[in-house]
Short mmCIF file of C-alpha atoms in Angstrom, two decimals:
data_model
loop_
_atom_site.label_atom_id
_atom_site.label_comp_id
_atom_site.label_asym_id
_atom_site.label_seq_id
_atom_site.Cartn_x
_atom_site.Cartn_y
_atom_site.Cartn_z
CA MET A 24 -0.34 0.42 0.33
CA ASP A 25 2.50 2.60 1.03
CA PHE A 26 4.38 1.66 -1.96
CA TYR A 27 1.54 2.42 -4.45
CA LEU A 28 0.62 6.35 -2.12
CA PHE A 29 4.48 6.89 -2.80
CA LEU A 30 3.90 6.19 -6.66
CA PHE A 31 0.99 8.28 -6.85
CA THR A 32 2.13 11.05 -5.41
CA ALA A 33 5.28 11.30 -7.13
CA LEU A 34 3.48 11.12 -10.85
CA VAL A 35 1.20 13.98 -9.12
CA VAL A 36 4.73 16.17 -8.00
CA LEU A 37 6.02 15.19 -11.94
CA LEU A 38 3.10 16.93 -13.28
CA ILE A 39 3.22 19.79 -10.56
CA TRP A 40 6.75 19.80 -12.13
CA LEU A 41 6.17 19.55 -15.45
CA LEU A 42 3.45 22.48 -15.60
CA LEU A 43 5.86 25.06 -14.11
CA PRO A 44 6.55 27.59 -16.18
CA ASN A 45 10.23 27.13 -17.97
CA ARG A 46 11.86 31.16 -16.36
CA LEU A 47 11.60 29.67 -13.23
CA SER A 48 13.83 26.42 -13.33
CA LYS A 49 16.37 28.04 -15.11
CA MET A 50 16.68 31.26 -13.36
CA GLY A 51 16.80 28.84 -10.50
CA ASN A 52 19.39 26.51 -12.04
CA ASN A 53 21.56 29.06 -13.05
CA ILE A 54 22.80 29.55 -9.33
CA PRO A 55 24.98 26.68 -8.18
CA GLY A 56 23.75 24.47 -5.06
CA PRO A 57 23.85 20.59 -5.00
CA MET A 58 22.56 18.22 -7.39
CA ALA A 59 18.85 17.82 -7.59
CA TYR A 60 16.95 14.50 -8.32
CA PRO A 61 13.96 13.93 -10.94
CA ILE A 62 10.69 14.68 -9.04
CA VAL A 63 12.03 15.13 -5.19
CA GLY A 64 14.81 18.06 -6.09
CA ASN A 65 16.83 17.87 -2.87
CA ILE A 66 14.24 16.70 -0.08
CA PHE A 67 17.01 13.48 0.26
CA ASN A 68 19.92 15.05 0.58
CA PHE A 69 19.34 18.17 2.40
CA ILE A 70 19.95 17.89 6.33
CA ALA A 71 16.83 20.35 7.49
CA VAL A 72 16.59 19.31 11.09
CA GLY A 73 18.17 17.45 13.91
CA PRO A 74 22.05 18.02 15.33
CA ASN A 75 23.63 17.33 12.00
CA ALA A 76 21.71 20.32 10.32
CA PRO A 77 24.05 23.34 11.38
CA GLU A 78 27.61 22.38 10.33
CA PHE A 79 25.73 21.15 7.01
CA TRP A 80 24.35 24.07 6.44
CA LYS A 81 27.96 25.60 7.14
CA ARG A 82 29.61 22.82 5.12
CA LEU A 83 27.08 24.02 1.91
CA MET A 84 27.76 27.77 2.27
CA LYS A 85 31.45 26.78 1.95
CA MET A 86 30.87 24.73 -0.93
CA TYR A 87 28.90 27.36 -3.12
CA GLY A 88 29.08 30.20 -1.68
CA ASN A 89 27.19 32.95 0.12
CA THR A 90 24.26 32.33 -2.26
CA PHE A 91 22.64 28.65 -3.10
CA ARG A 92 19.87 27.34 -4.21
CA LEU A 93 17.61 24.17 -3.52
CA TRP A 94 14.56 22.28 -4.93
CA PHE A 95 11.97 20.51 -2.62
CA GLY A 96 10.13 19.06 -5.35
CA PRO A 97 8.54 22.04 -7.88
CA GLN A 98 9.88 24.69 -5.22
CA LEU A 99 12.38 26.79 -5.84
CA HIS A 100 14.39 27.58 -2.40
CA ILE A 101 17.08 30.02 -2.58
CA CYS A 102 19.46 29.94 0.60
CA LEU A 103 21.46 33.41 2.15
CA ASP A 104 23.43 34.77 4.51
CA ASP A 105 25.05 37.62 2.92
CA PRO A 106 24.47 40.29 5.17
CA ASP A 107 24.30 42.39 2.20
CA ASP A 108 21.41 40.04 0.62
CA ILE A 109 19.58 40.37 3.78
CA GLN A 110 19.33 43.96 4.39
CA MET A 111 18.15 44.31 0.89
CA ILE A 112 15.41 41.74 1.68
CA LEU A 113 14.14 42.56 5.18
CA SER A 114 14.45 46.18 5.17
CA SER A 115 11.95 46.10 1.87
CA GLN A 116 8.48 47.13 2.14
CA LEU A 117 7.47 45.31 -0.67
CA LEU A 118 9.27 41.66 0.81
CA ILE A 119 6.83 41.39 3.35
CA THR A 120 5.38 37.71 2.42
CA LYS A 121 6.13 34.62 4.42
CA ALA A 122 7.93 31.77 2.63
CA TYR A 123 5.03 29.38 1.24
CA SER A 124 6.03 26.83 3.83
CA TYR A 125 4.38 29.00 6.58
CA LYS A 126 1.29 27.90 5.19
CA GLU A 127 1.69 24.82 7.35
CA LEU A 128 1.44 26.92 10.31
CA LYS A 129 -1.87 28.20 8.85
CA PRO A 130 -3.97 26.07 10.77
CA TRP A 131 -2.47 26.29 14.26
CA LEU A 132 -1.85 30.37 13.97
CA GLY A 133 -4.19 32.06 11.60
CA SER A 134 -4.12 35.25 10.54
CA GLY A 135 -2.22 35.76 13.61
CA LEU A 136 1.09 38.49 12.84
CA LEU A 137 3.18 35.90 12.06
CA LEU A 138 1.50 34.97 9.39
CA SER A 139 -0.84 37.49 7.79
CA THR A 140 0.63 40.38 4.58
CA GLY A 141 -0.20 43.46 3.95
CA GLU A 142 -2.84 45.64 4.83
CA LEU A 143 -4.07 42.68 7.11
CA TRP A 144 -0.51 42.57 8.72
CA GLN A 145 0.42 46.78 8.88
CA ARG A 146 -2.95 47.71 10.33
CA ARG A 147 -2.64 44.48 12.81
CA ARG A 148 1.54 45.58 13.60
CA LYS A 149 0.36 49.86 14.11
CA ALA A 150 -2.23 48.06 16.12
CA ILE A 151 -0.13 46.66 18.17
CA THR A 152 2.76 47.96 18.39
CA PRO A 153 1.52 50.05 21.42
CA THR A 154 1.43 47.24 23.30
CA PHE A 155 5.05 46.62 23.62
CA HIS A 156 5.91 50.75 24.99
CA PHE A 157 8.71 50.14 27.29
CA LYS A 158 6.23 52.36 29.82
CA ILE A 159 4.00 49.11 29.67
CA LEU A 160 6.73 46.65 29.68
CA ASP A 161 7.91 49.02 33.25
CA GLU A 162 4.23 47.90 35.11
CA PHE A 163 5.77 44.26 33.88
CA ILE A 164 8.83 43.94 36.54
CA PRO A 165 6.56 42.60 39.03
CA ILE A 166 4.80 39.76 37.49
CA LEU A 167 8.48 38.80 35.37
CA ASN A 168 10.16 38.76 39.44
CA LYS A 169 7.14 36.76 41.04
CA CYS A 170 7.69 33.79 38.39
CA SER A 171 11.16 34.17 38.72
CA LYS A 172 11.58 33.51 42.74
CA VAL A 173 8.63 31.01 41.81
CA LEU A 174 11.81 29.29 39.27
CA ILE A 175 14.15 30.14 42.20
CA ASP A 176 11.64 28.10 44.42
CA CYS A 177 11.00 24.96 42.33
CA PHE A 178 14.87 24.93 41.52
CA LYS A 179 15.29 24.17 45.01
CA ASN A 180 14.36 20.84 45.43
CA LYS A 181 17.51 19.86 42.67
CA VAL A 182 19.89 21.95 45.06
CA GLY A 183 22.21 18.55 46.01
CA GLN A 184 20.52 16.26 43.70
CA GLY A 185 23.33 16.56 40.59
CA SER A 186 23.11 17.28 37.22
CA PHE A 187 19.13 17.98 36.01
CA HIS A 188 17.14 18.36 32.35
CA LEU A 189 16.05 22.46 33.21
CA THR A 190 14.19 23.27 29.69
CA GLU A 191 11.05 21.66 31.32
CA TYR A 192 11.63 24.42 33.97
CA ILE A 193 12.34 26.78 32.03
CA SER A 194 9.40 26.48 29.62
CA ASN A 195 6.99 27.21 32.80
CA CYS A 196 8.28 29.59 33.56
CA ALA A 197 8.00 31.59 30.40
CA LEU A 198 4.69 30.34 30.14
CA ASP A 199 3.68 31.79 33.57
CA ILE A 200 5.37 34.75 32.27
CA ILE A 201 3.27 34.73 29.16
CA ALA A 202 0.55 34.46 30.51
CA GLU A 203 0.02 37.31 33.30
CA THR A 204 2.45 39.81 31.44
CA ALA A 205 0.42 39.62 27.82
CA MET A 206 -2.92 37.99 28.02
CA GLY A 207 -3.17 39.52 31.94
CA THR A 208 -4.33 36.16 33.27
CA GLU A 209 -3.25 33.59 36.30
CA LEU A 210 -1.38 29.92 34.76
CA ASN A 211 0.67 29.08 37.80
CA VAL A 212 2.66 26.60 35.68
CA GLN A 213 5.03 26.28 37.54
CA THR A 214 3.64 25.29 40.42
CA ASN A 215 1.22 22.69 39.36
CA PRO A 216 2.91 21.71 35.86
CA LYS A 217 0.55 19.57 34.43
CA SER A 218 -0.65 21.19 30.96
CA VAL A 219 0.71 19.87 28.43
CA TYR A 220 0.85 22.59 26.40
CA PRO A 221 4.43 22.73 25.43
CA THR A 222 5.34 19.52 25.02
CA SER A 223 2.29 19.64 22.67
CA ILE A 224 4.18 22.71 20.91
CA PHE A 225 7.23 20.84 21.18
CA LYS A 226 5.40 18.21 19.37
CA MET A 227 3.73 20.08 16.35
CA THR A 228 6.65 22.16 15.66
CA ASN A 229 8.21 18.78 14.32
CA ALA A 230 5.25 17.27 12.37
CA LEU A 231 5.40 20.56 10.81
CA MET A 232 8.46 20.62 10.03
CA GLU A 233 8.82 17.34 8.25
CA LYS A 234 5.91 18.38 6.16
CA ILE A 235 7.75 21.65 5.07
CA ILE A 236 10.86 19.41 4.05
CA ASN A 237 9.16 17.05 2.47
CA PRO A 238 6.33 18.21 1.01
CA LEU A 239 5.43 15.29 -0.38
CA HIS A 240 3.91 14.28 3.29
CA SER A 241 1.54 16.82 2.63
CA ILE A 242 -0.12 15.06 -0.11
CA GLU A 243 -3.40 13.62 -0.26
CA PRO A 244 -4.69 10.83 0.60
CA PHE A 245 -0.88 9.66 1.35
CA TYR A 246 -1.51 12.99 4.45
CA THR A 247 -4.51 11.11 6.03
CA LEU A 248 -3.64 7.38 5.61
CA SER A 249 -0.03 8.01 7.01
CA GLY A 250 -1.71 9.21 10.01
CA ARG A 251 -0.42 12.13 9.98
CA LYS A 252 -3.69 14.80 9.47
CA LYS A 253 -5.02 12.66 12.77
CA ARG A 254 -2.48 13.33 14.90
CA GLU A 255 -2.07 17.10 13.99
CA SER A 256 -5.40 16.96 15.06
CA ASP A 257 -5.31 16.88 17.66
CA LEU A 258 -2.89 18.62 19.21
CA LEU A 259 -4.04 21.64 17.48
CA LYS A 260 -7.17 21.20 20.16
CA ILE A 261 -4.28 20.99 23.02
CA LEU A 262 -3.50 24.16 21.45
CA TYR A 263 -6.38 26.07 20.94
CA SER A 264 -7.66 25.22 24.09
CA LEU A 265 -5.36 26.97 26.47
CA PRO A 266 -5.40 30.20 24.44
CA LEU A 267 -9.84 30.17 24.62
CA GLU A 268 -8.92 29.35 28.29
CA VAL A 269 -6.96 32.49 28.83
CA ILE A 270 -9.59 35.01 27.02
CA ARG A 271 -12.21 33.45 28.16
CA ARG A 272 -10.82 34.30 31.65
CA GLN A 273 -10.51 37.83 30.83
CA LYS A 274 -13.47 38.43 29.22
CA ASP A 275 -15.19 37.35 32.80
CA SER A 276 -12.76 39.31 34.53
CA LYS A 277 -14.55 42.01 36.76
CA VAL A 278 -11.24 43.80 37.15
CA ASP A 279 -10.57 47.01 35.34
CA CYS A 280 -13.02 45.20 32.46
CA ASP A 281 -15.21 48.73 32.04
CA TYR A 282 -15.23 49.02 28.53
CA GLY A 283 -17.24 51.74 28.14
CA THR A 284 -15.36 54.12 31.13
CA ARG A 285 -12.11 53.39 30.40
CA GLN A 286 -9.53 56.80 31.12
CA SER A 287 -8.22 58.84 28.59
CA ASP A 288 -5.20 56.92 26.57
CA GLY A 289 -2.14 58.40 27.93
CA VAL A 290 1.26 59.91 25.89
CA TYR A 291 2.13 56.45 24.15
CA GLY A 292 -1.36 55.12 23.00
CA ILE A 293 -3.18 52.91 24.68
CA LYS A 294 -4.37 52.89 28.12
CA LYS A 295 -1.80 52.60 31.60
CA LYS A 296 -2.14 48.91 32.57
CA THR A 297 -3.63 47.57 29.78
CA ALA A 298 -2.09 44.27 28.97
CA PHE A 299 -1.64 42.53 25.61
CA LEU A 300 -4.82 40.34 25.37
CA LYS A 301 -6.98 43.01 26.95
CA PHE A 302 -6.02 45.57 24.41
CA LEU A 303 -7.19 43.63 21.65
CA LEU A 304 -10.39 42.89 23.05
CA GLU A 305 -10.78 46.76 24.11
CA THR A 306 -10.13 47.17 20.35
CA LYS A 307 -13.17 44.22 19.18
CA GLN A 308 -15.44 46.19 21.41
CA ASP A 309 -14.99 49.47 19.95
CA ASN A 310 -14.27 48.53 16.04
CA GLY A 311 -11.17 48.99 14.94
CA ALA A 312 -10.19 47.17 12.10
CA ALA A 313 -7.41 45.36 13.02
CA PHE A 314 -9.84 43.04 14.79
CA GLU A 315 -13.15 42.62 14.84
CA THR A 316 -14.18 39.00 15.10
CA ASP A 317 -13.15 36.71 18.00
CA GLN A 318 -11.10 34.46 15.47
CA ASP A 319 -9.32 38.09 15.26
CA ILE A 320 -8.07 37.58 18.80
CA LEU A 321 -7.68 34.28 19.12
CA ASP A 322 -5.24 33.85 16.16
CA GLU A 323 -3.25 37.17 17.53
CA VAL A 324 -3.10 35.51 20.73
CA ILE A 325 -2.45 31.63 19.27
CA THR A 326 0.32 33.70 17.83
CA PHE A 327 1.95 35.23 20.57
CA MET A 328 1.87 32.56 22.95
CA PHE A 329 3.41 30.24 20.76
CA GLU A 330 6.09 32.83 19.73
CA GLY A 331 6.81 34.36 22.93
CA HIS A 332 6.65 31.14 25.02
CA ASP A 333 9.13 29.45 22.94
CA THR A 334 11.38 32.03 21.73
CA ILE A 335 11.85 32.88 25.78
CA THR A 336 12.54 29.41 26.83
CA ILE A 337 14.89 29.31 23.96
CA SER A 338 17.35 31.90 24.74
CA LEU A 339 16.84 30.99 29.25
CA THR A 340 18.25 27.65 28.34
CA PHE A 341 21.15 28.76 25.93
CA THR A 342 21.83 31.40 27.94
CA ILE A 343 21.57 29.84 31.32
CA TRP A 344 23.79 26.89 30.27
CA LEU A 345 26.83 29.68 28.86
CA ILE A 346 26.93 31.39 31.61
CA GLY A 347 27.52 27.69 34.05
CA THR A 348 30.34 27.24 31.89
CA HIS A 349 32.26 30.28 31.60
CA PRO A 350 33.28 30.47 35.83
CA ASP A 351 34.76 34.21 35.05
CA VAL A 352 31.30 35.25 33.16
CA GLN A 353 29.07 34.03 35.93
CA LYS A 354 31.31 35.97 38.12
CA GLU A 355 31.62 39.16 36.77
CA LEU A 356 28.18 38.96 36.23
CA TYR A 357 27.13 38.45 40.42
CA ASN A 358 29.19 41.10 40.78
CA GLU A 359 27.67 43.34 38.27
CA VAL A 360 23.50 42.26 39.65
CA THR A 361 24.56 42.87 42.95
CA SER A 362 25.61 45.81 42.35
CA ILE A 363 22.89 47.26 40.60
CA ILE A 364 19.73 45.27 43.09
CA GLN A 365 19.12 46.47 46.47
CA GLU A 366 18.15 43.57 48.70
CA ASN A 367 13.95 44.41 49.23
CA LYS A 368 14.07 46.21 46.88
CA VAL A 369 11.99 45.35 43.27
CA PRO A 370 14.09 46.65 40.74
CA SER A 371 13.82 48.96 38.02
CA MET A 372 13.75 49.85 34.63
CA GLU A 373 16.68 52.00 35.04
CA ASP A 374 18.04 49.01 37.45
CA TYR A 375 17.95 46.02 34.53
CA ASN A 376 18.80 48.69 31.83
CA LYS A 377 22.18 49.14 33.84
CA MET A 378 23.00 45.96 33.69
CA GLU A 379 25.24 46.12 30.47
CA TYR A 380 27.34 43.44 30.55
CA LEU A 381 23.77 41.42 31.60
CA GLU A 382 23.12 41.99 28.31
CA ARG A 383 26.19 41.24 26.54
CA VAL A 384 26.15 37.77 27.49
CA ILE A 385 22.11 37.78 26.33
CA LYS A 386 23.03 39.19 22.77
CA GLU A 387 26.32 36.55 22.45
CA SER A 388 24.11 33.52 23.19
CA LEU A 389 21.52 34.78 20.87
CA ARG A 390 23.82 35.32 18.64
CA LEU A 391 25.98 31.37 18.75
CA TYR A 392 22.22 30.13 19.54
CA PRO A 393 19.24 32.27 17.92
CA PRO A 394 15.84 30.92 18.50
CA ILE A 395 15.15 30.88 14.57
CA PRO A 396 18.06 29.99 13.02
CA ILE A 397 15.85 30.33 9.31
CA ILE A 398 13.44 32.55 7.93
CA GLY A 399 11.64 32.37 5.14
CA ARG A 400 9.97 35.07 2.39
CA GLU A 401 8.24 34.68 -0.97
CA ALA A 402 10.08 36.25 -3.28
CA THR A 403 6.69 37.91 -4.86
CA GLU A 404 8.83 40.08 -7.50
CA ASP A 405 12.60 38.93 -9.60
CA VAL A 406 15.45 40.13 -7.13
CA VAL A 407 18.66 41.03 -8.26
CA LEU A 408 21.00 40.66 -5.06
CA PRO A 409 23.56 43.67 -4.16
CA SER A 410 26.78 41.19 -3.04
CA ASN A 411 26.61 38.55 -7.00
CA GLY A 412 24.08 39.84 -9.32
CA HIS A 413 21.96 36.54 -9.04
CA ILE A 414 18.39 36.95 -10.03
CA ILE A 415 16.35 34.92 -7.58
CA PRO A 416 13.13 34.26 -9.97
CA ARG A 417 9.53 35.36 -9.28
CA GLY A 418 7.98 32.98 -7.07
CA ALA A 419 10.55 31.47 -5.81
CA GLN A 420 11.28 31.06 -1.68
CA ILE A 421 13.85 32.66 0.15
CA GLN A 422 15.82 30.98 2.67
CA LEU A 423 17.74 33.88 5.09
CA PHE A 424 20.60 31.31 7.28
CA ILE A 425 20.50 33.39 10.40
CA TYR A 426 22.34 30.49 11.96
CA THR A 427 25.23 30.58 10.15
CA LEU A 428 25.19 34.53 9.55
CA HIS A 429 25.87 34.77 13.08
CA ARG A 430 29.34 32.30 12.77
CA ARG A 431 30.45 33.95 9.23
CA GLU A 432 34.43 34.63 10.62
CA ASP A 433 34.66 37.43 8.29
CA LEU A 434 31.73 39.10 10.78
CA PHE A 435 33.07 37.46 13.77
CA TYR A 436 35.98 37.09 14.48
CA ASP A 437 36.53 33.58 16.24
CA ALA A 438 33.20 32.77 15.25
CA ASP A 439 32.11 30.05 17.33
CA LYS A 440 33.40 31.41 20.47
CA PHE A 441 31.65 32.78 23.14
CA ASN A 442 32.80 35.96 24.04
CA PRO A 443 30.44 38.70 25.40
CA ASP A 444 33.39 41.17 25.07
CA ARG A 445 32.70 41.44 21.27
CA PHE A 446 29.77 43.51 21.78
CA LEU A 447 32.11 46.14 22.66
CA THR A 448 32.57 47.48 19.90
CA PRO A 449 30.30 48.18 16.58
CA GLN A 450 29.30 45.25 14.43
CA LYS A 451 30.83 44.91 10.65
CA HIS A 452 27.92 45.57 9.21
CA PRO A 453 24.20 46.23 10.51
CA PHE A 454 22.22 42.97 9.76
CA ALA A 455 25.12 40.89 10.38
CA TYR A 456 23.52 39.82 13.88
CA ILE A 457 19.83 39.68 13.04
CA PRO A 458 18.01 37.59 16.02
CA PHE A 459 14.83 39.24 16.21
CA SER A 460 15.15 39.49 11.85
CA ALA A 461 15.19 43.02 10.93
CA GLY A 462 13.81 45.87 8.71
CA PRO A 463 9.39 46.32 8.91
CA ARG A 464 8.68 42.35 9.94
CA ASN A 465 11.32 42.79 13.48
CA CYS A 466 10.14 40.79 16.08
CA ILE A 467 7.36 42.99 17.88
CA GLY A 468 8.50 41.83 20.80
CA GLN A 469 11.81 41.97 21.23
CA LYS A 470 12.79 44.09 24.42
CA PHE A 471 10.37 42.54 26.01
CA ALA A 472 11.98 39.11 25.41
CA MET A 473 15.02 41.02 26.54
CA LEU A 474 13.42 42.71 29.93
CA SER A 475 12.19 38.65 30.78
CA LEU A 476 15.67 37.25 30.13
CA LYS A 477 17.65 40.09 32.69
CA VAL A 478 15.19 39.68 35.31
CA VAL A 479 15.31 35.77 35.66
CA ILE A 480 18.81 35.19 34.86
CA SER A 481 19.33 38.17 37.48
CA ASN A 482 17.59 36.07 39.86
CA LEU A 483 18.82 33.00 39.25
CA LEU A 484 22.34 34.50 39.68
CA LEU A 485 21.14 35.92 42.96
CA HIS A 486 20.43 32.29 43.93
CA TYR A 487 22.99 30.12 42.87
CA LYS A 488 26.34 29.13 41.36
CA ILE A 489 25.52 27.24 38.49
CA LYS A 490 27.18 24.54 36.64
CA SER A 491 26.78 22.72 33.30
CA VAL A 492 27.02 19.53 33.06
CA GLY A 493 27.90 17.63 29.54
CA GLU A 494 27.91 19.44 26.35
CA ILE A 495 24.35 21.00 24.53
CA VAL A 496 24.19 20.36 20.44
CA PRO A 497 22.34 22.35 18.81
CA SER A 498 19.26 20.70 16.40
CA PRO A 499 16.58 22.78 14.69
CA LYS A 500 13.53 21.75 14.41
CA MET A 501 11.89 24.81 13.06
CA LEU A 502 12.88 26.00 15.93
CA LEU A 503 16.36 25.79 17.60
CA ARG A 504 16.29 23.01 20.16
CA CYS A 505 18.57 21.55 21.93
CA GLU A 506 19.85 17.94 21.52
CA ASN A 507 19.33 16.09 25.39
CA GLY A 508 19.60 18.66 26.97
CA PRO A 509 21.17 21.28 28.69
CA HIS A 510 21.65 19.47 32.52
CA ILE A 511 22.99 22.00 35.02
CA SER A 512 23.19 21.48 38.69
CA LEU A 513 23.07 24.22 41.66
CA THR A 514 24.71 25.94 44.62
CA PRO A 515 23.15 27.65 46.80
CA ARG A 516 24.92 31.16 47.01
CA ASN A 517 24.43 31.19 50.81
#
């Protein structure tokens, strides 16, 4: 049966391939790249996920230069890591449509900010931006400290017990942070860790990545008969249930929910203490064009919970592990934090802004281990690359390899080495370092993420000495995850 299904899907793909415009094929094949096989292209000779992928990407960049092409079935993908090319693409007001592969996220994230494009994206982006103003972020600091201290308490059971897996604890903390700050809802996942939401995100991103790198998996009837459709449907029920519960709680809340008697807007565009979700609900109540229906709100909540939770989890996990492998860095961080934070006083935004060394440590961690290792755009018009003159034809998919960009020796001396002090000097190129993307579609929550990381890490340093155990192996699976780790052990400061 599997043989006949494969034969059927192969014939379908072949017909699609034959119907492709010759222009796309000819122009695509003018760009160097690994040998593409008939029908399947590079599906079976390109490593897109797993622990071997990052080094494989680096080898391809060395073999073919900073631009190479791949065929995934009939789809042409142009892979880049030259900062001039990346600057041109990310700065463009026209090349804002996400790559075709992102469509696999549509049943999950709907029309949220990550996937929307054109006028809808512009309306959503403009509406949401004020919710990340620094004055609102300042009001999140007590919540961030509270969630961090719960994490500190959860770690007490691990002291003296040897090494332990870090990710689950950080994931639960990140979920509590996102829920209470952006959504205005306490979930208390850390003290009652029964939520299947974090593990479901992991399973869903893996499942979707399998479809992205092998289009045969999404062709019917193979998609249904293989059981993949049911698996994804079951995961979607879980991934929808928590955001729906968060929205229900916010709607039912009687605290500060009198939409008809709101205070006047502040100088930064929205009312004080207006969390992300509350703002969406108020916008719909006021018949705002950006969020007209309950589905609009749900899509944005699901998108932010996914992006915020996973990126904070990944960034914290890698950064804490790196601190635990560099005792000299950890000592300097501890000295900085203790010189700024006063005992029995909640730090202010000004205090966290003073933590310049901690910021450099976080930036260096994000350079080595960017949470999103590759981002994609669709070429909605022909694109001439400034670095080499190659023409990306309209209809091709553009893949920007952030992971390899950040490890280019010509941009970062001794690029594979952890060195926070490299950020004491200006970058060699404005688009050499883009962990939060750049241009009009940059990460809207990057200041929120950086503040969250600073609060959690500074609290951890105040209470524990960190020692990392073993090695970490970065393993891209849509996001950059860690293969079988990381593991740390903790020693109390006092």
